[in-house]
mmCIF file of C-alpha atoms in Angstrom:
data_model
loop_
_atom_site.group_PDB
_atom_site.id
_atom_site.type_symbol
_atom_site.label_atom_id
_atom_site.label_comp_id
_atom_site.label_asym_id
_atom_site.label_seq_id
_atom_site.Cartn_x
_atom_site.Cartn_y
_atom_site.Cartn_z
ATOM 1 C CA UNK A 191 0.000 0.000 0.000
ATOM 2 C CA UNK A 192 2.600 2.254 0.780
ATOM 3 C CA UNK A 193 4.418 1.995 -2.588
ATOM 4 C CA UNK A 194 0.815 2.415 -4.501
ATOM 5 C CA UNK A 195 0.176 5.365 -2.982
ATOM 6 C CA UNK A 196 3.908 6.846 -3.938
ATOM 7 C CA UNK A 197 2.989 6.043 -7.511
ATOM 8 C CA UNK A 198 0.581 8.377 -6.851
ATOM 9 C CA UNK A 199 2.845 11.561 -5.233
ATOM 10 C CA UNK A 200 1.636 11.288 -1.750
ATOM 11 C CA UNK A 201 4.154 12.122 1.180
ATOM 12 C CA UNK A 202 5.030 9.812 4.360
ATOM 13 C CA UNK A 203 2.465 11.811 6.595
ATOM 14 C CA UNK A 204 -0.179 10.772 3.741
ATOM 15 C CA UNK A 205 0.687 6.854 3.771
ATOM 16 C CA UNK A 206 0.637 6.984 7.661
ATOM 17 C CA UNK A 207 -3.081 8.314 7.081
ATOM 18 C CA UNK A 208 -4.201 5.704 4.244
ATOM 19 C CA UNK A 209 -2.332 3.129 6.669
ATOM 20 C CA UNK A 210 -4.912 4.120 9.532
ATOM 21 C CA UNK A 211 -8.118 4.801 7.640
ATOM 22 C CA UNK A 212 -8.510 0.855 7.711
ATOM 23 C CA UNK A 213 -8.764 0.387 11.301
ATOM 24 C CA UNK A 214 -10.027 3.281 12.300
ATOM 25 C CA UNK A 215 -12.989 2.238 10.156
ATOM 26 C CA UNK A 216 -12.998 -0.940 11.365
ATOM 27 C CA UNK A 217 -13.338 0.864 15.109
ATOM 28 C CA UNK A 218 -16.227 2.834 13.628
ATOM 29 C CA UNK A 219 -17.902 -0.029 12.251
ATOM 30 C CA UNK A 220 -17.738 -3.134 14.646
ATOM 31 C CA UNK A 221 -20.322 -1.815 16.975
ATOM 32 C CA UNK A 222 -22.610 -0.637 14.012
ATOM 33 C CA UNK A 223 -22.618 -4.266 12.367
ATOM 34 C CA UNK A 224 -23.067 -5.879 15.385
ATOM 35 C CA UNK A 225 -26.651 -3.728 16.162
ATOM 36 C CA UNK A 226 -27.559 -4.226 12.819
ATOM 37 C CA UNK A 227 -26.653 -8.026 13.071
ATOM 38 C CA UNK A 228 -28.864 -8.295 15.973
ATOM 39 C CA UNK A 229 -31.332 -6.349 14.336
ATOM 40 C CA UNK A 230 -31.465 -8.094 11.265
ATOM 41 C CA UNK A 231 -29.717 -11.352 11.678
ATOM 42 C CA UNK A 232 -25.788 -12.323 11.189
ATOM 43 C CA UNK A 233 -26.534 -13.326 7.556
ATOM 44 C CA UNK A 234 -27.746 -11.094 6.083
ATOM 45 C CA UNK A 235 -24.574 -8.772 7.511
ATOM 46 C CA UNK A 236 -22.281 -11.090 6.123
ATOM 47 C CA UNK A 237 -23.265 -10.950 2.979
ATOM 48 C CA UNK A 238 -23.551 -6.865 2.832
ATOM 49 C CA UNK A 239 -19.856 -6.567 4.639
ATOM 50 C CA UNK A 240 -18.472 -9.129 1.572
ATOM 51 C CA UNK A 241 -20.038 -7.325 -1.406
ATOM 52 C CA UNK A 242 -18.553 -3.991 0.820
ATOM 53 C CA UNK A 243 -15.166 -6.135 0.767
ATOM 54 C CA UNK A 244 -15.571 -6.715 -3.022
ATOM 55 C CA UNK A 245 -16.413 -3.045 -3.818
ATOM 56 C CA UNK A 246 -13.447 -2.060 -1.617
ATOM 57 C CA UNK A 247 -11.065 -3.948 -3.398
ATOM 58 C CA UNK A 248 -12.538 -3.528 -6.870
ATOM 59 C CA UNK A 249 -12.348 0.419 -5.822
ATOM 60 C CA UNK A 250 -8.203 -0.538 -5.432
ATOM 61 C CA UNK A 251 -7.693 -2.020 -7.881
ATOM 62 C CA UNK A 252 -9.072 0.701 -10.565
ATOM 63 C CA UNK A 253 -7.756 3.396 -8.395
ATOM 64 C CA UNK A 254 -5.901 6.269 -10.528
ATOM 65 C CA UNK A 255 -5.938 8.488 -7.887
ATOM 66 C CA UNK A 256 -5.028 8.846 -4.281
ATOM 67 C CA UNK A 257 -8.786 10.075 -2.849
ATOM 68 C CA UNK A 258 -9.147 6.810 -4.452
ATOM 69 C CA UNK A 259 -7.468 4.820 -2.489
ATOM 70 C CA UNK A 260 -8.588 6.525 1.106
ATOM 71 C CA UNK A 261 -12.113 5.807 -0.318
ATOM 72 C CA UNK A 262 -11.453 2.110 -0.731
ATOM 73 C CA UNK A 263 -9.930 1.830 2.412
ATOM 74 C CA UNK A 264 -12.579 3.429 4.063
ATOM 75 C CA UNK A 265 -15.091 1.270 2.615
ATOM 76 C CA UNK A 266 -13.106 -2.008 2.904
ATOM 77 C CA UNK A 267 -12.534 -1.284 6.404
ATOM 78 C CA UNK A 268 -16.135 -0.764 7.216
ATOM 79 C CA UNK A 269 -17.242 -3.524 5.684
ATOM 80 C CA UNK A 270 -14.527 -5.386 7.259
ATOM 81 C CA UNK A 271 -15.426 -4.736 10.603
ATOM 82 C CA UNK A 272 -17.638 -7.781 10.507
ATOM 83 C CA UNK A 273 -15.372 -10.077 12.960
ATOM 84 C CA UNK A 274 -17.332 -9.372 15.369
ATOM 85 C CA UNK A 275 -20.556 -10.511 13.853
ATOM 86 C CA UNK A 276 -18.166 -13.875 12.903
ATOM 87 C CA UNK A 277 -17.794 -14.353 16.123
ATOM 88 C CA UNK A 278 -21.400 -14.171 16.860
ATOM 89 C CA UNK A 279 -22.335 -16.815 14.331
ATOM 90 C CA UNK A 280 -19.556 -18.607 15.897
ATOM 91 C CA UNK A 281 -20.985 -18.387 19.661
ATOM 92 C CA UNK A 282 -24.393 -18.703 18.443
ATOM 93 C CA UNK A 283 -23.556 -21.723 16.384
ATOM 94 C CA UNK A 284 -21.794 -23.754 19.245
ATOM 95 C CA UNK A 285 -22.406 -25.677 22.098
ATOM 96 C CA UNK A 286 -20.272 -24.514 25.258
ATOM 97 C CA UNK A 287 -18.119 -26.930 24.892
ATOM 98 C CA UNK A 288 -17.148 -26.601 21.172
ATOM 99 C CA UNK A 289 -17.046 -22.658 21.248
ATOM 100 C CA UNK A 290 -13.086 -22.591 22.452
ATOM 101 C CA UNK A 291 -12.447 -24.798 18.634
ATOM 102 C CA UNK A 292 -14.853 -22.477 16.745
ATOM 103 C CA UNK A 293 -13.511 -19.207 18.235
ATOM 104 C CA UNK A 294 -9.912 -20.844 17.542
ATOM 105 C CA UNK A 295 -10.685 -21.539 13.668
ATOM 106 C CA UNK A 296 -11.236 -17.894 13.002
ATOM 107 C CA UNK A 297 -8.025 -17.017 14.822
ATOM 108 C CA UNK A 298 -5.926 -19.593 12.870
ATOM 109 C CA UNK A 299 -8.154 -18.484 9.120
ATOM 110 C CA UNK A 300 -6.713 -14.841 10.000
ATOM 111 C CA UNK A 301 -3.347 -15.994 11.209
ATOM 112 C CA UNK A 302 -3.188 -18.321 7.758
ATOM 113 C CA UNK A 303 -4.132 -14.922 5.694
ATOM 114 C CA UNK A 304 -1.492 -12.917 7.126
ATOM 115 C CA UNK A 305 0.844 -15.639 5.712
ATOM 116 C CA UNK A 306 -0.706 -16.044 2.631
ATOM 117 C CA UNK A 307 -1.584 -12.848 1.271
ATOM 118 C CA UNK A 308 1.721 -10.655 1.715
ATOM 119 C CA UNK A 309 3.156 -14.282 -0.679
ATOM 120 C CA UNK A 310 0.030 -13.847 -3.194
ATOM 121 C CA UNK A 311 0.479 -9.724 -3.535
ATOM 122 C CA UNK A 312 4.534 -10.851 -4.373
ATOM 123 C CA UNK A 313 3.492 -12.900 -6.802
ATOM 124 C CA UNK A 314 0.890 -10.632 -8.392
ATOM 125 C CA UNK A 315 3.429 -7.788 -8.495
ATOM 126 C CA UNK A 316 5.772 -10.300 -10.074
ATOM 127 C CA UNK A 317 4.220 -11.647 -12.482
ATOM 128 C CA UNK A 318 2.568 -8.087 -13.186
ATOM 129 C CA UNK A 319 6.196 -6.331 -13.677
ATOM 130 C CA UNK A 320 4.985 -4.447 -10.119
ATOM 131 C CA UNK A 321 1.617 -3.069 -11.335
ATOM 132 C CA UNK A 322 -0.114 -1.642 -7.965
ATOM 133 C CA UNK A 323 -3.752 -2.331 -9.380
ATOM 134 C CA UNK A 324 -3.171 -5.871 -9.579
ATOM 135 C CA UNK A 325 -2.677 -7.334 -6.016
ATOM 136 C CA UNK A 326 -6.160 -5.765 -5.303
ATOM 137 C CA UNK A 327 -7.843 -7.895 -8.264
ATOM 138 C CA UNK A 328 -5.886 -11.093 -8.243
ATOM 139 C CA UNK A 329 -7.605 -12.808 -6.361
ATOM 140 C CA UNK A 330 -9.182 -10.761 -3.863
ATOM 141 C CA UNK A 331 -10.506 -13.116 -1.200
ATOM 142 C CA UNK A 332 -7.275 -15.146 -0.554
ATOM 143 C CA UNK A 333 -6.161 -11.273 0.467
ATOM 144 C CA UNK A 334 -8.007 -11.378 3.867
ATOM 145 C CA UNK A 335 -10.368 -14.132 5.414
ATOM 146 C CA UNK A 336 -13.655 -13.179 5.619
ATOM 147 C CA UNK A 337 -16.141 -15.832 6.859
ATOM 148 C CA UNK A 338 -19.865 -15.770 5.542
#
């Protein structure tokens, strides 16, 4: 992310900024999902906070301009605040007794995608001749774990 948003002039106070519109979105929007979740079911928020994911990184990956990429961060990380409504299917799913192993399999899906993705992005932006719009696009959901 950092080197995408040099291709596009911005300064290191700039990437610090893109680099915390993610989570601070994801702050914003945890709470918010998980109302709406219990308002309208866990589904149903699932399935919103992926197509949000897909917009996000579709929003990347056609960036050609920095706004751009705040907006798709912004987006992506409100729509990606939906751990805590995984973790709701997870608890509402599960006895007592196997909520420890369900709770444990979204830990060790997220610790997996921190492993995998940084290797897929390499081998997007090698095999692209390091094109910044093509780590978003190829293939987005091995990027992050997102469970629906």
């Amino acid at each position: 992310m950092p080197l995408y948003a040099t291709s596009f002039g911005s300064d290191a106070f700039t990437i610090g900024l893109l680099g915390a519109a993610y989570p601070v979105m994801q702050f914003i929007g945890a709470p918010l999902l998980g109302r709406l979740s219990d308002r309208y079911g866990r589904r149903p928020i699932l399935l919103i906070s992926q197509v949000g994911t897909l917009i996000g990184f579709l929003m990347l990956g056609f960036a050609h301009a920095l706004w751009l990429l705040f907006l798709a961060r912004l987006v992506d990380g409100l729509s990606g605040a939906n751990i805590s409504t995984a973790q709701a299917v997870i608890s509402d799913s599960t006895t007592e007794k196997t909520r420890t192993q369900g709770l444990g399999l979204i830990g060790a899906a997220f610790g997996l995608g921190f492993i995998i993705g940084p290797i897929i992005a390499f081998a997007s932006l090698a095999l692209s001749g390091n094109n910044y719009h093509v780590p978003p696009l190829w293939p987005p959901a091995s990027r992050r774990y997102r469970s629906c």
